[in-house]
mmCIF file of C-alpha atoms in Angstrom:
data_model
loop_
_atom_site.group_PDB
_atom_site.id
_atom_site.type_symbol
_atom_site.label_atom_id
_atom_site.label_comp_id
_atom_site.label_asym_id
_atom_site.label_seq_id
_atom_site.Cartn_x
_atom_site.Cartn_y
_atom_site.Cartn_z
ATOM 1 C CA MET F 1 17.769 -0.379 6.186
ATOM 2 C CA SER F 2 15.351 -2.273 4.114
ATOM 3 C CA ASP F 3 17.315 -4.407 2.027
ATOM 4 C CA HIS F 4 18.110 -7.392 3.807
ATOM 5 C CA ILE F 5 14.671 -7.633 5.604
ATOM 6 C CA PRO F 6 12.016 -7.953 3.908
ATOM 7 C CA MET F 7 9.101 -4.269 3.830
ATOM 8 C CA ARG F 8 5.207 -5.059 3.395
ATOM 9 C CA VAL F 9 4.378 -1.905 1.367
ATOM 10 C CA ALA F 10 1.172 -0.314 0.543
ATOM 11 C CA VAL F 11 1.193 1.043 -2.507
ATOM 12 C CA VAL F 12 -1.220 3.518 -3.216
ATOM 13 C CA GLY F 13 -1.039 3.735 -7.444
ATOM 14 C CA ALA F 14 0.413 0.863 -8.680
ATOM 15 C CA THR F 15 -2.260 0.156 -11.116
ATOM 16 C CA GLY F 16 -0.852 3.327 -12.431
ATOM 17 C CA PHE F 17 2.579 3.821 -14.620
ATOM 18 C CA GLN F 18 4.338 5.139 -12.185
ATOM 19 C CA GLY F 19 3.029 3.487 -9.349
ATOM 20 C CA GLY F 20 3.731 0.007 -11.097
ATOM 21 C CA ALA F 21 7.332 0.494 -12.080
ATOM 22 C CA ILE F 22 7.439 1.560 -7.903
ATOM 23 C CA ALA F 23 5.318 -2.227 -7.183
ATOM 24 C CA ARG F 24 7.346 -4.212 -9.567
ATOM 25 C CA LEU F 25 10.928 -3.004 -8.340
ATOM 26 C CA LEU F 26 9.718 -4.331 -4.693
ATOM 27 C CA ALA F 27 8.442 -7.529 -6.104
ATOM 28 C CA GLU F 28 11.551 -8.238 -7.907
ATOM 29 C CA ARG F 29 13.719 -7.318 -4.162
ATOM 30 C CA ASN F 30 11.073 -9.758 -2.772
ATOM 31 C CA HIS F 31 9.046 -7.723 -0.875
ATOM 32 C CA ARG F 32 5.816 -7.884 0.081
ATOM 33 C CA VAL F 33 3.718 -5.287 -1.786
ATOM 34 C CA ARG F 34 -0.106 -4.661 -1.735
ATOM 35 C CA THR F 35 -2.393 -2.314 -3.474
ATOM 36 C CA LEU F 36 -5.835 -1.292 -4.248
ATOM 37 C CA SER F 37 -8.474 -0.666 -7.277
ATOM 38 C CA ARG F 38 -11.676 -0.323 -8.057
ATOM 39 C CA ARG F 39 -11.069 -1.539 -11.495
ATOM 40 C CA PRO F 40 -12.823 -4.693 -12.023
ATOM 41 C CA GLU F 41 -10.194 -7.913 -11.624
ATOM 42 C CA GLY F 42 -10.173 -8.300 -15.702
ATOM 43 C CA ASP F 43 -9.186 -4.657 -16.355
ATOM 44 C CA ARG F 44 -6.175 -4.526 -14.011
ATOM 45 C CA PRO F 45 -2.598 -4.552 -15.305
ATOM 46 C CA PRO F 46 -0.449 -7.971 -14.338
ATOM 47 C CA MET F 47 1.218 -7.489 -11.442
ATOM 48 C CA PRO F 48 2.925 -10.663 -10.391
ATOM 49 C CA GLY F 49 4.320 -11.212 -6.646
ATOM 50 C CA VAL F 50 1.818 -7.631 -6.240
ATOM 51 C CA ALA F 51 -1.860 -8.719 -3.948
ATOM 52 C CA CYS F 52 -4.420 -6.483 -5.882
ATOM 53 C CA ALA F 53 -7.581 -5.820 -3.353
ATOM 54 C CA SER F 54 -10.793 -4.411 -4.350
ATOM 55 C CA GLY F 55 -11.270 -0.900 -3.015
ATOM 56 C CA ASP F 56 -11.846 3.266 -3.125
ATOM 57 C CA LEU F 57 -9.249 5.110 -1.467
ATOM 58 C CA GLY F 58 -12.471 7.587 -0.664
ATOM 59 C CA ARG F 59 -13.445 4.024 1.518
ATOM 60 C CA PRO F 60 -11.902 4.273 4.861
ATOM 61 C CA GLU F 61 -12.421 0.797 5.496
ATOM 62 C CA ASP F 62 -10.589 -0.106 2.152
ATOM 63 C CA VAL F 63 -7.443 1.471 3.237
ATOM 64 C CA ARG F 64 -7.582 0.378 6.223
ATOM 65 C CA ALA F 65 -7.586 -3.448 4.633
ATOM 66 C CA MET F 66 -4.996 -2.208 2.485
ATOM 67 C CA PHE F 67 -2.833 -1.201 4.958
ATOM 68 C CA GLU F 68 -3.256 -4.228 7.581
ATOM 69 C CA GLY F 69 0.104 -5.083 8.242
ATOM 70 C CA ALA F 70 2.183 -2.907 6.254
ATOM 71 C CA THR F 71 6.281 -1.304 7.571
ATOM 72 C CA HIS F 72 5.933 1.250 4.664
ATOM 73 C CA ALA F 73 3.987 2.948 2.338
ATOM 74 C CA ALA F 74 4.302 4.514 -1.315
ATOM 75 C CA VAL F 75 1.256 6.846 -2.592
ATOM 76 C CA ALA F 76 0.580 8.501 -5.487
ATOM 77 C CA MET F 77 -2.768 10.098 -5.903
ATOM 78 C CA PRO F 78 -4.518 9.444 -8.817
ATOM 79 C CA LEU F 79 -5.318 12.167 -11.703
ATOM 80 C CA VAL F 80 -7.949 13.637 -9.494
ATOM 81 C CA TYR F 81 -7.471 17.184 -8.958
ATOM 82 C CA ASP F 82 -10.279 18.304 -7.044
ATOM 83 C CA GLU F 83 -8.866 19.720 -3.556
ATOM 84 C CA GLU F 84 -10.934 18.763 -1.038
ATOM 85 C CA ARG F 85 -11.819 14.869 -2.530
ATOM 86 C CA VAL F 86 -8.122 14.540 -2.484
ATOM 87 C CA ALA F 87 -7.200 15.699 0.949
ATOM 88 C CA GLN F 88 -9.519 13.284 2.103
ATOM 89 C CA TYR F 89 -8.120 10.349 0.023
ATOM 90 C CA ALA F 90 -4.595 11.574 1.565
ATOM 91 C CA LEU F 91 -6.466 11.689 4.832
ATOM 92 C CA ASN F 92 -7.748 8.414 4.382
ATOM 93 C CA VAL F 93 -4.197 6.644 3.878
ATOM 94 C CA ALA F 94 -2.726 9.233 5.993
ATOM 95 C CA HIS F 95 -4.894 7.580 8.723
ATOM 96 C CA ALA F 96 -4.624 4.145 7.827
ATOM 97 C CA ALA F 97 -0.434 4.160 7.913
ATOM 98 C CA ARG F 98 -0.636 5.551 11.689
ATOM 99 C CA ASP F 99 -2.926 3.386 12.518
ATOM 100 C CA ALA F 100 -0.752 0.129 11.172
ATOM 101 C CA GLY F 101 2.568 1.063 12.578
ATOM 102 C CA VAL F 102 3.827 2.291 9.270
ATOM 103 C CA ARG F 103 7.228 3.184 10.124
ATOM 104 C CA ARG F 104 7.592 5.393 6.898
ATOM 105 C CA ILE F 105 5.650 6.989 4.015
ATOM 106 C CA VAL F 106 7.088 7.432 0.780
ATOM 107 C CA TYR F 107 5.135 10.452 -1.252
ATOM 108 C CA ASN F 108 5.603 10.322 -4.447
ATOM 109 C CA ALA F 109 3.625 13.947 -5.796
ATOM 110 C CA ASN F 110 4.041 12.946 -9.319
ATOM 111 C CA THR F 111 5.511 16.863 -10.371
ATOM 112 C CA ARG F 112 7.325 19.170 -9.230
ATOM 113 C CA VAL F 113 5.200 21.915 -6.949
ATOM 114 C CA PRO F 114 6.548 25.831 -7.341
ATOM 115 C CA ALA F 115 6.896 27.176 -3.687
ATOM 116 C CA GLY F 116 4.069 29.169 -3.486
ATOM 117 C CA ARG F 117 1.137 28.477 -3.573
ATOM 118 C CA THR F 118 -0.941 28.977 -7.250
ATOM 119 C CA HIS F 119 -4.605 28.344 -8.940
ATOM 120 C CA VAL F 120 -3.268 25.370 -10.706
ATOM 121 C CA ALA F 121 -4.919 22.535 -9.408
ATOM 122 C CA ALA F 122 -2.473 19.559 -10.368
ATOM 123 C CA PHE F 123 0.326 21.945 -8.290
ATOM 124 C CA GLU F 124 -2.222 22.165 -5.359
ATOM 125 C CA THR F 125 -4.096 19.156 -4.654
ATOM 126 C CA ARG F 126 -0.190 17.465 -4.103
ATOM 127 C CA ARG F 127 0.706 20.292 -2.035
ATOM 128 C CA VAL F 128 -2.518 19.319 0.121
ATOM 129 C CA ALA F 129 -2.350 15.886 0.008
ATOM 130 C CA GLU F 130 1.649 16.311 1.136
ATOM 131 C CA GLU F 131 0.591 18.759 3.764
ATOM 132 C CA VAL F 132 -2.315 15.695 4.898
ATOM 133 C CA LEU F 133 0.204 13.068 5.487
ATOM 134 C CA ARG F 134 3.035 15.222 6.654
ATOM 135 C CA ASP F 135 0.405 16.292 9.657
ATOM 136 C CA SER F 136 -0.509 12.233 10.333
ATOM 137 C CA GLY F 137 2.767 12.071 12.693
ATOM 138 C CA VAL F 138 4.376 8.946 10.438
ATOM 139 C CA PRO F 139 7.888 9.878 8.916
ATOM 140 C CA LEU F 140 7.550 11.190 5.830
ATOM 141 C CA VAL F 141 9.790 11.469 2.657
ATOM 142 C CA VAL F 142 8.642 13.337 -0.425
ATOM 143 C CA VAL F 143 9.919 12.589 -3.719
ATOM 144 C CA ARG F 144 8.553 15.716 -6.763
ATOM 145 C CA PRO F 145 9.495 14.236 -10.460
ATOM 146 C CA PRO F 146 9.992 16.854 -12.977
ATOM 147 C CA VAL F 147 8.822 15.195 -16.945
ATOM 148 C CA TYR F 148 8.746 11.103 -17.231
ATOM 149 C CA LEU F 149 10.948 10.233 -20.430
ATOM 150 C CA ASP F 150 7.831 7.442 -21.012
ATOM 151 C CA ASN F 151 5.277 10.546 -21.837
ATOM 152 C CA LEU F 152 7.078 10.076 -25.546
ATOM 153 C CA PHE F 153 7.045 6.486 -25.771
ATOM 154 C CA SER F 154 3.208 6.405 -26.406
ATOM 155 C CA PRO F 155 1.384 6.838 -29.647
ATOM 156 C CA TRP F 156 1.018 10.050 -29.208
ATOM 157 C CA ASN F 157 5.017 11.064 -29.747
ATOM 158 C CA GLY F 158 6.103 7.697 -30.742
ATOM 159 C CA PRO F 159 4.705 8.050 -35.024
ATOM 160 C CA ALA F 160 6.198 11.422 -35.269
ATOM 161 C CA LEU F 161 9.502 11.030 -33.675
ATOM 162 C CA VAL F 162 10.347 7.709 -35.712
ATOM 163 C CA ASN F 163 8.358 8.394 -38.936
ATOM 164 C CA ASP F 164 9.307 12.086 -39.639
ATOM 165 C CA GLY F 165 11.656 13.198 -36.668
ATOM 166 C CA VAL F 166 9.892 15.191 -34.848
ATOM 167 C CA LEU F 167 9.449 15.421 -31.120
ATOM 168 C CA ALA F 168 6.832 17.956 -29.719
ATOM 169 C CA TYR F 169 6.090 18.225 -26.374
ATOM 170 C CA PRO F 170 4.097 21.258 -24.779
ATOM 171 C CA LEU F 171 7.468 22.556 -23.250
ATOM 172 C CA PRO F 172 9.054 25.950 -23.772
ATOM 173 C CA ALA F 173 12.203 24.797 -26.096
ATOM 174 C CA HIS F 174 13.914 26.949 -23.787
ATOM 175 C CA THR F 175 13.215 25.183 -20.524
ATOM 176 C CA PRO F 176 15.920 23.087 -18.771
ATOM 177 C CA THR F 177 14.193 19.746 -17.822
ATOM 178 C CA ALA F 178 15.733 16.756 -15.868
ATOM 179 C CA TRP F 179 13.561 14.278 -17.647
ATOM 180 C CA LEU F 180 12.979 10.798 -15.450
ATOM 181 C CA SER F 181 12.458 7.924 -16.480
ATOM 182 C CA HIS F 182 9.701 5.110 -14.556
ATOM 183 C CA GLU F 183 12.793 2.856 -14.263
ATOM 184 C CA ASP F 184 14.996 5.935 -12.121
ATOM 185 C CA LEU F 185 10.924 6.852 -10.154
ATOM 186 C CA ALA F 186 11.055 3.524 -8.909
ATOM 187 C CA GLU F 187 14.624 3.067 -7.981
ATOM 188 C CA THR F 188 14.218 7.188 -6.418
ATOM 189 C CA VAL F 189 11.471 6.041 -4.526
ATOM 190 C CA TYR F 190 13.184 2.516 -3.569
ATOM 191 C CA GLY F 191 16.067 5.015 -2.334
ATOM 192 C CA ALA F 192 13.644 7.070 -0.356
ATOM 193 C CA LEU F 193 11.902 3.654 1.393
ATOM 194 C CA THR F 194 14.877 2.639 2.717
ATOM 195 C CA ALA F 195 17.977 5.006 3.167
ATOM 196 C CA ASP F 196 19.105 6.332 6.626
ATOM 197 C CA GLY F 197 19.185 10.726 7.346
ATOM 198 C CA VAL F 198 16.353 11.097 4.871
ATOM 199 C CA GLU F 199 12.628 10.984 6.845
ATOM 200 C CA GLY F 200 11.188 14.903 6.820
ATOM 201 C CA ARG F 201 12.954 15.972 3.615
ATOM 202 C CA SER F 202 11.850 16.231 0.037
ATOM 203 C CA PHE F 203 13.539 16.169 -2.739
ATOM 204 C CA ASP F 204 12.799 17.925 -6.208
ATOM 205 C CA ILE F 205 14.080 14.266 -7.983
ATOM 206 C CA GLY F 206 15.713 14.408 -11.717
ATOM 207 C CA GLY F 207 17.503 12.491 -14.594
ATOM 208 C CA ALA F 208 21.067 12.669 -15.105
ATOM 209 C CA ARG F 209 21.142 16.037 -16.532
ATOM 210 C CA THR F 210 18.844 18.747 -17.161
ATOM 211 C CA LEU F 211 18.291 19.256 -21.125
ATOM 212 C CA THR F 212 16.669 21.847 -22.680
ATOM 213 C CA GLY F 213 14.129 20.792 -25.986
ATOM 214 C CA ASP F 214 16.720 21.476 -28.224
ATOM 215 C CA HIS F 215 19.433 19.101 -26.527
ATOM 216 C CA LEU F 216 16.504 16.506 -26.013
ATOM 217 C CA ALA F 217 16.032 16.411 -29.304
ATOM 218 C CA ALA F 218 19.156 15.806 -29.649
ATOM 219 C CA ALA F 219 19.453 13.362 -27.761
ATOM 220 C CA PHE F 220 17.103 11.415 -29.432
ATOM 221 C CA ALA F 221 18.938 12.272 -33.319
ATOM 222 C CA ARG F 222 21.915 9.511 -31.466
ATOM 223 C CA GLY F 223 19.356 7.550 -29.873
ATOM 224 C CA LEU F 224 18.119 6.838 -33.195
ATOM 225 C CA GLY F 225 19.833 7.030 -35.521
ATOM 226 C CA ARG F 226 18.212 10.101 -37.427
ATOM 227 C CA SER F 227 17.518 13.667 -37.329
ATOM 228 C CA VAL F 228 15.303 14.926 -34.722
ATOM 229 C CA HIS F 229 14.270 18.478 -33.857
ATOM 230 C CA TYR F 230 12.491 19.602 -30.940
ATOM 231 C CA VAL F 231 8.574 21.763 -31.270
ATOM 232 C CA PRO F 232 6.790 23.099 -28.658
ATOM 233 C CA LEU F 233 3.548 22.178 -28.460
ATOM 234 C CA GLU F 234 1.015 24.393 -26.885
ATOM 235 C CA PRO F 235 -0.576 23.595 -24.016
ATOM 236 C CA ALA F 236 -4.086 23.717 -25.282
ATOM 237 C CA VAL F 237 -3.665 21.711 -27.888
ATOM 238 C CA PHE F 238 -2.337 19.351 -26.195
ATOM 239 C CA GLU F 239 -5.219 19.456 -23.338
ATOM 240 C CA ARG F 240 -7.527 19.006 -25.960
ATOM 241 C CA SER F 241 -5.328 15.974 -27.090
ATOM 242 C CA LEU F 242 -5.667 13.944 -23.781
ATOM 243 C CA ALA F 243 -8.907 14.846 -23.340
ATOM 244 C CA ARG F 244 -9.961 12.301 -25.775
ATOM 245 C CA VAL F 245 -8.224 9.544 -23.603
ATOM 246 C CA LEU F 246 -8.283 10.446 -20.427
ATOM 247 C CA GLY F 247 -12.061 13.020 -19.944
ATOM 248 C CA ASP F 248 -12.302 16.650 -19.667
ATOM 249 C CA ASP F 249 -10.961 16.644 -15.742
ATOM 250 C CA ALA F 250 -8.188 14.911 -16.014
ATOM 251 C CA ALA F 251 -6.845 16.641 -19.060
ATOM 252 C CA ALA F 252 -7.166 20.006 -17.759
ATOM 253 C CA GLY F 253 -5.587 19.217 -14.427
ATOM 254 C CA ILE F 254 -2.547 17.829 -16.185
ATOM 255 C CA ALA F 255 -2.366 19.973 -18.336
ATOM 256 C CA GLY F 256 -2.801 22.508 -16.061
ATOM 257 C CA ILE F 257 1.198 22.333 -15.370
ATOM 258 C CA TYR F 258 1.988 22.983 -19.095
ATOM 259 C CA HIS F 259 0.256 25.857 -19.084
ATOM 260 C CA TYR F 260 1.826 27.112 -15.786
ATOM 261 C CA MET F 261 5.452 26.393 -17.470
ATOM 262 C CA ALA F 262 3.892 28.596 -20.843
ATOM 263 C CA THR F 263 4.103 31.287 -18.742
ATOM 264 C CA GLY F 264 7.563 31.612 -18.046
ATOM 265 C CA ALA F 265 6.617 32.097 -13.623
ATOM 266 C CA ASP F 266 9.031 30.033 -12.911
ATOM 267 C CA PRO F 267 11.284 28.879 -15.716
ATOM 268 C CA LEU F 268 13.183 26.643 -13.109
ATOM 269 C CA LEU F 269 11.069 24.610 -12.456
ATOM 270 C CA MET F 270 11.705 21.187 -13.727
ATOM 271 C CA ALA F 271 15.356 21.534 -13.334
ATOM 272 C CA GLY F 272 17.677 19.744 -11.562
ATOM 273 C CA ASP F 273 18.878 19.570 -8.158
ATOM 274 C CA ASP F 274 22.714 19.079 -9.108
ATOM 275 C CA GLY F 275 22.907 15.589 -7.993
ATOM 276 C CA THR F 276 21.412 15.941 -4.038
ATOM 277 C CA ALA F 277 19.009 14.013 -4.416
ATOM 278 C CA ALA F 278 20.778 10.776 -6.343
ATOM 279 C CA ARG F 279 23.399 11.461 -3.728
ATOM 280 C CA LEU F 280 21.369 11.164 -1.102
ATOM 281 C CA LEU F 281 18.910 8.177 -1.957
ATOM 282 C CA SER F 282 21.459 6.224 -3.267
ATOM 283 C CA VAL F 283 20.689 6.302 -7.457
ATOM 284 C CA ARG F 284 22.656 6.754 -10.406
ATOM 285 C CA PRO F 285 19.451 7.957 -12.729
ATOM 286 C CA ALA F 286 19.837 6.780 -15.937
ATOM 287 C CA PRO F 287 21.194 9.425 -19.242
ATOM 288 C CA VAL F 288 18.553 9.934 -21.737
ATOM 289 C CA GLU F 289 20.432 8.371 -24.428
ATOM 290 C CA ASP F 290 20.274 4.749 -22.671
ATOM 291 C CA TRP F 291 16.650 5.588 -21.924
ATOM 292 C CA ILE F 292 15.920 5.513 -25.700
ATOM 293 C CA THR F 293 18.237 2.914 -26.966
ATOM 294 C CA ARG F 294 16.035 0.186 -24.919
ATOM 295 C CA ARG F 295 12.624 0.994 -26.221
ATOM 296 C CA PRO F 296 11.519 -0.448 -29.263
ATOM 297 C CA TRP F 297 10.685 2.240 -31.154
ATOM 298 C CA GLN F 298 10.465 0.158 -34.731
ATOM 299 C CA VAL F 299 6.488 -0.484 -33.099
ATOM 300 C CA TRP F 300 5.781 3.031 -34.438
ATOM 301 C CA ALA F 301 7.452 2.821 -37.687
ATOM 302 C CA GLU F 302 5.396 3.455 -40.241
ATOM 303 C CA GLU F 303 4.714 -0.506 -42.574
ATOM 304 C CA PRO F 304 6.566 0.149 -46.364
ATOM 305 C CA SER F 305 4.220 0.413 -48.913
ATOM 306 C CA GLY F 306 3.880 -2.617 -51.326
ATOM 307 C CA ALA F 307 5.880 -1.114 -54.218
ATOM 308 C CA GLU F 308 8.582 -0.610 -51.742
ATOM 309 C CA ARG F 309 8.620 -4.303 -50.114
#
């Protein structure tokens, strides 16, 4: 739909990892991108081709300014897990998109969402945002990713993988998961912005295939050229580690997903959808092994001792 006519896209969340991947892809394909950030200008990540204004999702006037002239929007909520606050953010986005005449919103829930209500803030805040955006009257496409591969290329996972062959993550070893990279998320959102006949749809997107923890470890063993074994991390341990970086509230919100998965109440929540989303959105997620081999894992390698040099 929009490959030949440049879109003007308001990207909510473009200073984050997932939103940043989406904004970069849009800019690389010569679409105009605008976002909003509370961070001081000097603290923002470099975003070539992306116009970034200072502002807050909680201020309707800031959100309206971001959406001025926009034809499309890609939206992800920040790491906030208070329903009232998230609902207000979504309402500000919905009003701004409607008033600007936006033709389509793609909402990235940044997680799968169970069919029934839960007591998990990570699910329910994303559910309420989806409901608000759907009620806006602006055509909406919803994408719900499983778990990001990029979580594993981090100071928490990288050294153990490279140096010890340990892949520790807070999902039960037997849980089937359609791991997805930020790159493939961006391609999927782009497809949701441009594909015909998908308005009003919700997609449980995912990677090329569904993997258990042991299958994922085997893929890493092939990609890294060393033995790798999977260790299911206790969600409480994961939460404590995350709190040191993000603070208690954000860590509890994110970890809530993994506490829920550990109960076994919905074991297929993070699994694939048999390729339905990829087919309708015209995307081809890369195999996990391809993602692994493209990462510079050597940055996590231990320095050899003096005697070994």
